[in-house]
Amino acid sequence: MVLRGPWGSRGGPGAALALLRAIRTRMLRQVLHRGLGTSFSRLGHFVASHPVFFASAPVLISILLGASFSRYQVEESVEHLLAPTHSLAKIERNLVDSLFPVNRSKHRLYSDLQTPGRYGRVIITSFRKANMLDQHHTDLILKLHSAVTRIQVQRPGFNYTFAHICILNNDKTCIVDDIVHVLEELKAARSSNRTNFAITYPITHLKDGREVYNGHQLGGVTVHSKDRVKSAEAIQLTYYLQAINSLNDMVAEKWESIFCDTVELFQKSNRKVKMYPFTSSSLKEDFQKTSRVSERYLITSLVLVVTLAILCCSMQDCVRSKPWLGLLGLLTVTLATLTAAGIINLTGGKYNSTFLGIPFVMLGHGLYGTFEMLSSWRKTREDQHVKERTAAVFADSMLSFSLTTAMYLVTFGIGASPFTNIEAARIFCCNSCIAIFFNYLYVLSFYGSSLVFTGYIENNYQHSIFCRKVPKPEVLQEKPAWYRFLLTARFSEDTTDSEETNTYESHLLVWFLKRYYCDWITNTYVKPFVVLFYLVYISFALMGYLQVSEGSDLSNIVATATRTIEYTTAQQKYFSNYSPVIGFYIYESIEYWNTSVQEDVLEYTKGFVRISWFESYLNYLRKLNISTGLPKKNFTDMLRNSFLKAPQFAHFSEDIIFSKKYNNEVDVVASRMFLVAKTMETKREELYDLLETLRKLSLTSKVKFIVFNPSFVYMDRYASSVGAPLQNSCISALFLLFFSAFLVADSLINVWLTLTVASVEFGVIGFMTLWKVELDCISVLCLIYGINYTIDNCAPLLSTFVLGKEFTRTKWVKNALEVHGVAILQSYLCYIVGLIPLAAVPSNLTRTLFRCLFLIALVTFFHCFAILPVILTFLPPSKKKRKEKKNPENREEIECVEMVDMDSTRVVDQITTV
């Protein structure tokens, strides 16, 4: 191979081939880019040729599909939405249910150990921190208990009371909390002037010899020596209900509602105490309450966005002003959202409060696309036909809008896949995909045809609002001043060729960016302050990033002024000394008569408060000096007889399962005990750590056991389940950016875009944490949206800058801001105005939604208008000044003669000039 020119001395054949491959790749990108531009140009021409069809079809489809949403269904199960779909805790719950059905646990009063079921709870406390165990409050609590047991649920032909739907004892009487028996014995002791009655904490003894755990029933406890209770600031009562069939469940649900009303009515007549009722339905009701309390705020948001969108598209020139396009752009987003809601409803989807975030996802993407099309319209020549101008708009803006839409579909599509373990996140991503897809179609069709109609109005010199023909300037001179102000316009015959491109500069935002901001942000003296500000931004973001915490607290997704929040706050304040009751289940047949086994079991539960008859029975066996050599038959005989001999084991049969064999022997196939751990203020974090510790212990222990509590269903693998959609979306976004490098004219665009997205997401996570927002389902969905929102706004800027030639970096930064900055600023202003009413909604869910979306918009805006314009002025790609006329001697030539390999395959036979 022979190389001539300046390249001949460096690299040889390998360098030449590498250069040729790079040239061919670049040419392929340019051909593909131009091909897509041509395709969109033809599509725009086709839309402009049939505007009536493309305007009416989306409206009809939205009306037909959206009408079904008037009969939508609401998702009732919070566990189905927010608990990890695939978790070990659910498998453990099934095993526990098979070994110890709920009806075997009725004496324990921990029937919510396996399933919450139906129940009513109330915490009673005093405004003055009075002792709830004194005579006055004791009588008051027993009076409340009596009122609760007299609640009636009226049904046709029968009135149900608590006695009809409660969990029954062996003697067919309702089982109530042991604290009620304690208070009754305390009242009886006071009536008989007995002073020897003492309540111990957290385990006390009743007069029948039973030990009862009161750690979750007495709160704010002050103790004397030997755990004797001196005072208690709060008392909690729980009433468990049966829900064995649909009728029973319906009656129990109604009873819960009347229970809350009864407690609130009782408090009104006793204002010195404060009561916090809570039922099994409270979380579901308060979760959906967010939708109801948000209605008027969302309407306010819609009015504000419509107003600002109209103002952003308006200008002094009444012909070139496009106020209707601001309204129609928002209508495009609304039609797409309505269509998606109809499809979701027709396919059996159910509504939940997390859907409140979907309109804001649509608002950010849809409005930017419409504003970008309007910006492209301003760059077209006014002397062109409307069809040609529309074709030019589609060719200029639809390629980037299509790529960003594809990014939305990929990232949210991955979130909607089975890889997502949180059902609420999966459903949200699925619905967002549908809405984004139809928004893309409607922008092409409905908004494109709207642009055509307004284009004809502009070309005919009609008023942009009233569609009336604007008179010539000489005619306007005879009209009043207000009339001339309303019909101010510039006619093309009154402008020179140099002024024709400046007809839209009267727009306030265009004028501001071009005249002031672009020069200011690229000023040499401003750049150091921007860089310094960015370093401060990174520092605070890092500080917050290092403090990120997972939020598995269900109170974060409900409305604020609700029973759930009030009850949870009171429970955390008064009953946080001990963890929820944890079931410790041994699911194998072990040698219970063996003292070494007994010691192993007790060792595994060391450090817990054991509130189980089984633990007492093990100690009972040890006191009888049962040796390891005791025959198994003697052990099982003694096991049966001990129930009769020891009255304290009267309910021991609930904690152990026997299996009869052919020789009348029995075998203990499973057993359980109940554990309570001492906790500090960070109750949920400690409980999660406790779960993980016991899980690891169960894998290495000699005894096969599991631990379970219903809250484990929400906490198990929560961190990985919540973070998985974000991780998968980030991976898919990187993959798409890499793949789309072959679709864009320069792969450096994707490099800059990746770095920008990483910077924005890092900052949002950090500042989100500093703003007291935890990493939960809602915040993760917002972070997924943040990836796409950043690409939406930054991609056109970076594309214009990277592809720019002939001028300096500063010149192309200014040009990129002038071309795309108006659309970014318009969509940002509308988006922020739409978010502001969301901050006033009394709900933790919308609070998280507002804070995350606000940070995403603010940080992205900061990058678009400050960070990128400054950094791009001194980082690659370089912009070389080139003369318009190039001398032949300045050309660099590579002359490649035919090169033949061993297989006689022709590689190159041409001369290429670079």
Tab-separated table of N, CA, C and O in Angstrom, residues 164-215:
chain	number	residue	atom	x	y	z
A	164	HIS	N	-71.198	-11.149	68.249
A	164	HIS	CA	-71.493	-12.000	67.095
A	164	HIS	C	-70.306	-12.130	66.142
A	164	HIS	O	-70.238	-13.095	65.374
A	165	ILE	N	-69.398	-11.180	66.147
A	165	ILE	CA	-68.308	-11.198	65.159
A	165	ILE	C	-66.932	-11.247	65.807
A	165	ILE	O	-65.920	-11.198	65.107
A	166	CYS	N	-66.859	-11.349	67.128
A	166	CYS	CA	-65.563	-11.393	67.791
A	166	CYS	C	-64.963	-12.791	67.707
A	166	CYS	O	-65.626	-13.756	67.336
A	167	ILE	N	-63.685	-12.902	68.059
A	167	ILE	CA	-63.031	-14.201	68.171
A	167	ILE	C	-63.445	-14.812	69.504
A	167	ILE	O	-63.340	-14.185	70.561
A	168	LEU	N	-63.908	-16.062	69.453
A	168	LEU	CA	-64.492	-16.695	70.632
A	168	LEU	C	-63.483	-17.555	71.367
A	168	LEU	O	-62.577	-18.143	70.775
A	169	ASN	N	-63.679	-17.631	72.672
A	169	ASN	CA	-62.900	-18.492	73.533
A	169	ASN	C	-63.499	-19.891	73.514
A	169	ASN	O	-64.526	-20.141	72.876
A	170	ASN	N	-62.858	-20.836	74.211
A	170	ASN	CA	-63.406	-22.186	74.279
A	170	ASN	C	-64.765	-22.227	74.970
A	170	ASN	O	-65.592	-23.098	74.690
A	171	ASP	N	-65.012	-21.282	75.849
A	171	ASP	CA	-66.304	-21.230	76.531
A	171	ASP	C	-67.290	-20.337	75.798
A	171	ASP	O	-68.283	-19.884	76.372
A	172	LYS	N	-67.011	-20.042	74.506
A	172	LYS	CA	-67.903	-19.284	73.634
A	172	LYS	C	-68.102	-17.842	74.083
A	172	LYS	O	-69.135	-17.238	73.806
A	173	THR	N	-67.134	-17.286	74.749
A	173	THR	CA	-67.180	-15.865	75.100
A	173	THR	C	-66.116	-15.125	74.308
A	173	THR	O	-65.119	-15.704	73.879
A	174	CYS	N	-66.344	-13.834	74.131
A	174	CYS	CA	-65.409	-13.022	73.346
A	174	CYS	C	-64.085	-12.873	74.088
A	174	CYS	O	-64.056	-12.671	75.300
A	175	ILE	N	-63.024	-12.957	73.340
A	175	ILE	CA	-61.694	-12.739	73.901
A	175	ILE	C	-61.361	-11.270	73.746
A	175	ILE	O	-61.507	-10.685	72.672
A	176	VAL	N	-60.906	-10.668	74.814
A	176	VAL	CA	-60.516	-9.264	74.804
A	176	VAL	C	-59.068	-9.169	75.265
A	176	VAL	O	-58.471	-10.144	75.744
A	177	ASP	N	-58.508	-7.978	75.123
A	177	ASP	CA	-57.123	-7.760	75.535
A	177	ASP	C	-56.938	-8.076	77.015
A	177	ASP	O	-57.806	-7.788	77.846
A	178	ASP	N	-55.786	-8.631	77.348
A	178	ASP	CA	-55.500	-8.948	78.747
A	178	ASP	C	-55.437	-7.688	79.608
A	178	ASP	O	-55.671	-7.753	80.813
A	179	ILE	N	-55.161	-6.545	79.000
A	179	ILE	CA	-55.103	-5.315	79.786
A	179	ILE	C	-56.472	-4.972	80.361
A	179	ILE	O	-56.579	-4.333	81.419
A	180	VAL	N	-57.539	-5.418	79.674
A	180	VAL	CA	-58.890	-5.199	80.211
A	180	VAL	C	-59.067	-5.977	81.511
A	180	VAL	O	-59.610	-5.462	82.497
A	181	HIS	N	-58.579	-7.231	81.522
A	181	HIS	CA	-58.651	-8.024	82.751
A	181	HIS	C	-57.789	-7.390	83.841
A	181	HIS	O	-58.178	-7.394	85.015
A	182	VAL	N	-56.641	-6.850	83.469
A	182	VAL	CA	-55.785	-6.185	84.453
A	182	VAL	C	-56.512	-4.996	85.065
A	182	VAL	O	-56.500	-4.789	86.291
A	183	LEU	N	-57.161	-4.182	84.223
A	183	LEU	CA	-57.880	-3.009	84.740
A	183	LEU	C	-59.060	-3.414	85.596
A	183	LEU	O	-59.362	-2.754	86.605
A	184	GLU	N	-59.727	-4.498	85.204
A	184	GLU	CA	-60.863	-4.960	86.017
A	184	GLU	C	-60.385	-5.450	87.381
A	184	GLU	O	-61.022	-5.173	88.413
A	185	GLU	N	-59.263	-6.163	87.406
A	185	GLU	CA	-58.730	-6.618	88.692
A	185	GLU	C	-58.226	-5.433	89.518
A	185	GLU	O	-58.371	-5.414	90.750
A	186	LEU	N	-57.658	-4.420	88.827
A	186	LEU	CA	-57.221	-3.225	89.538
A	186	LEU	C	-58.405	-2.489	90.150
A	186	LEU	O	-58.341	-2.018	91.291
A	187	LYS	N	-59.494	-2.416	89.424
A	187	LYS	CA	-60.700	-1.757	89.946
A	187	LYS	C	-61.275	-2.536	91.122
A	187	LYS	O	-61.693	-1.945	92.139
A	188	ALA	N	-61.282	-3.881	91.000
A	188	ALA	CA	-61.799	-4.709	92.096
A	188	ALA	C	-60.927	-4.585	93.340
A	188	ALA	O	-61.434	-4.562	94.479
A	189	ALA	N	-59.619	-4.501	93.151
A	189	ALA	CA	-58.712	-4.352	94.291
A	189	ALA	C	-58.949	-3.031	95.006
A	189	ALA	O	-58.919	-2.962	96.245
A	190	ARG	N	-59.190	-1.983	94.242
A	190	ARG	CA	-59.472	-0.696	94.868
A	190	ARG	C	-60.816	-0.717	95.598
A	190	ARG	O	-60.963	-0.097	96.654
A	191	SER	N	-61.786	-1.425	95.030
A	191	SER	CA	-63.104	-1.492	95.678
A	191	SER	C	-63.029	-2.222	97.002
A	191	SER	O	-63.741	-1.894	97.965
A	192	SER	N	-62.171	-3.226	97.081
A	192	SER	CA	-62.039	-4.006	98.322
A	192	SER	C	-60.895	-3.506	99.194
A	192	SER	O	-60.516	-4.175	100.158
A	193	ASN	N	-60.310	-2.355	98.804
A	193	ASN	CA	-59.222	-1.738	99.583
A	193	ASN	C	-58.004	-2.642	99.721
A	193	ASN	O	-57.308	-2.608	100.730
A	194	ARG	N	-57.743	-3.457	98.696
A	194	ARG	CA	-56.546	-4.279	98.693
A	194	ARG	C	-55.390	-3.478	98.107
A	194	ARG	O	-55.503	-2.887	97.046
A	195	THR	N	-54.285	-3.485	98.806
A	195	THR	CA	-53.108	-2.710	98.367
A	195	THR	C	-51.983	-3.588	97.831
A	195	THR	O	-50.936	-3.071	97.436
A	196	ASN	N	-52.199	-4.895	97.849
A	196	ASN	CA	-51.128	-5.794	97.417
A	196	ASN	C	-51.179	-6.103	95.926
A	196	ASN	O	-50.378	-6.892	95.423
A	197	PHE	N	-52.125	-5.508	95.213
A	197	PHE	CA	-52.208	-5.769	93.771
A	197	PHE	C	-51.193	-4.874	93.052
A	197	PHE	O	-51.219	-3.652	93.209
A	198	ALA	N	-50.314	-5.492	92.281
A	198	ALA	CA	-49.261	-4.753	91.580
A	198	ALA	C	-49.217	-5.190	90.124
A	198	ALA	O	-49.415	-6.370	89.808
A	199	ILE	N	-48.945	-4.250	89.272
A	199	ILE	CA	-48.791	-4.507	87.839
A	199	ILE	C	-47.313	-4.385	87.502
A	199	ILE	O	-46.672	-3.375	87.815
A	200	THR	N	-46.772	-5.415	86.898
A	200	THR	CA	-45.379	-5.391	86.469
A	200	THR	C	-45.312	-5.202	84.960
A	200	THR	O	-46.284	-5.439	84.235
A	201	TYR	N	-44.134	-4.778	84.510
A	201	TYR	CA	-43.954	-4.424	83.099
A	201	TYR	C	-42.624	-4.983	82.592
A	201	TYR	O	-41.610	-4.868	83.285
A	202	PRO	N	-42.597	-5.672	81.443
A	202	PRO	CA	-43.664	-5.809	80.451
A	202	PRO	C	-44.504	-7.077	80.606
A	202	PRO	O	-45.345	-7.339	79.761
A	203	ILE	N	-44.230	-7.886	81.626
A	203	ILE	CA	-45.032	-9.093	81.862
A	203	ILE	C	-45.604	-8.998	83.265
A	203	ILE	O	-44.889	-8.708	84.229
A	204	THR	N	-46.894	-9.245	83.366
A	204	THR	CA	-47.560	-9.206	84.668
A	204	THR	C	-48.347	-10.494	84.867
A	204	THR	O	-48.492	-11.301	83.933
A	205	HIS	N	-48.865	-10.698	86.087
A	205	HIS	CA	-49.590	-11.917	86.426
A	205	HIS	C	-51.030	-11.574	86.783
A	205	HIS	O	-51.301	-10.575	87.465
A	206	LEU	N	-51.931	-12.433	86.291
A	206	LEU	CA	-53.338	-12.292	86.657
A	206	LEU	C	-53.646	-13.194	87.842
A	206	LEU	O	-52.839	-14.060	88.232
A	207	LYS	N	-54.826	-13.001	88.403
A	207	LYS	CA	-55.164	-13.767	89.605
A	207	LYS	C	-55.359	-15.253	89.321
A	207	LYS	O	-55.288	-16.067	90.241
A	208	ASP	N	-55.598	-15.620	88.037
A	208	ASP	CA	-55.728	-17.038	87.698
A	208	ASP	C	-54.374	-17.694	87.458
A	208	ASP	O	-54.306	-18.858	87.053
A	209	GLY	N	-53.285	-16.959	87.690
A	209	GLY	CA	-51.948	-17.514	87.553
A	209	GLY	C	-51.313	-17.325	86.193
A	209	GLY	O	-50.145	-17.675	86.002
A	210	ARG	N	-52.045	-16.760	85.264
A	210	ARG	CA	-51.498	-16.578	83.918
A	210	ARG	C	-50.531	-15.407	83.864
A	210	ARG	O	-50.730	-14.394	84.515
A	211	GLU	N	-49.492	-15.579	83.047
A	211	GLU	CA	-48.589	-14.483	82.736
A	211	GLU	C	-49.062	-13.829	81.442
A	211	GLU	O	-49.322	-14.517	80.459
A	212	VAL	N	-49.175	-12.512	81.448
A	212	VAL	CA	-49.636	-11.807	80.251
A	212	VAL	C	-48.621	-10.718	79.913
A	212	VAL	O	-48.043	-10.080	80.789
A	213	TYR	N	-48.426	-10.530	78.638
A	213	TYR	CA	-47.504	-9.499	78.147
A	213	TYR	C	-48.292	-8.208	77.937
A	213	TYR	O	-49.320	-8.196	77.251
A	214	ASN	N	-47.827	-7.113	78.518
A	214	ASN	CA	-48.520	-5.834	78.382
A	214	ASN	C	-47.635	-4.744	77.785
A	214	ASN	O	-47.933	-3.563	77.895
A	215	GLY	N	-46.535	-5.142	77.137
A	215	GLY	CA	-45.622	-4.171	76.559
A	215	GLY	C	-46.228	-3.345	75.450
A	215	GLY	O	-45.806	-2.214	75.210
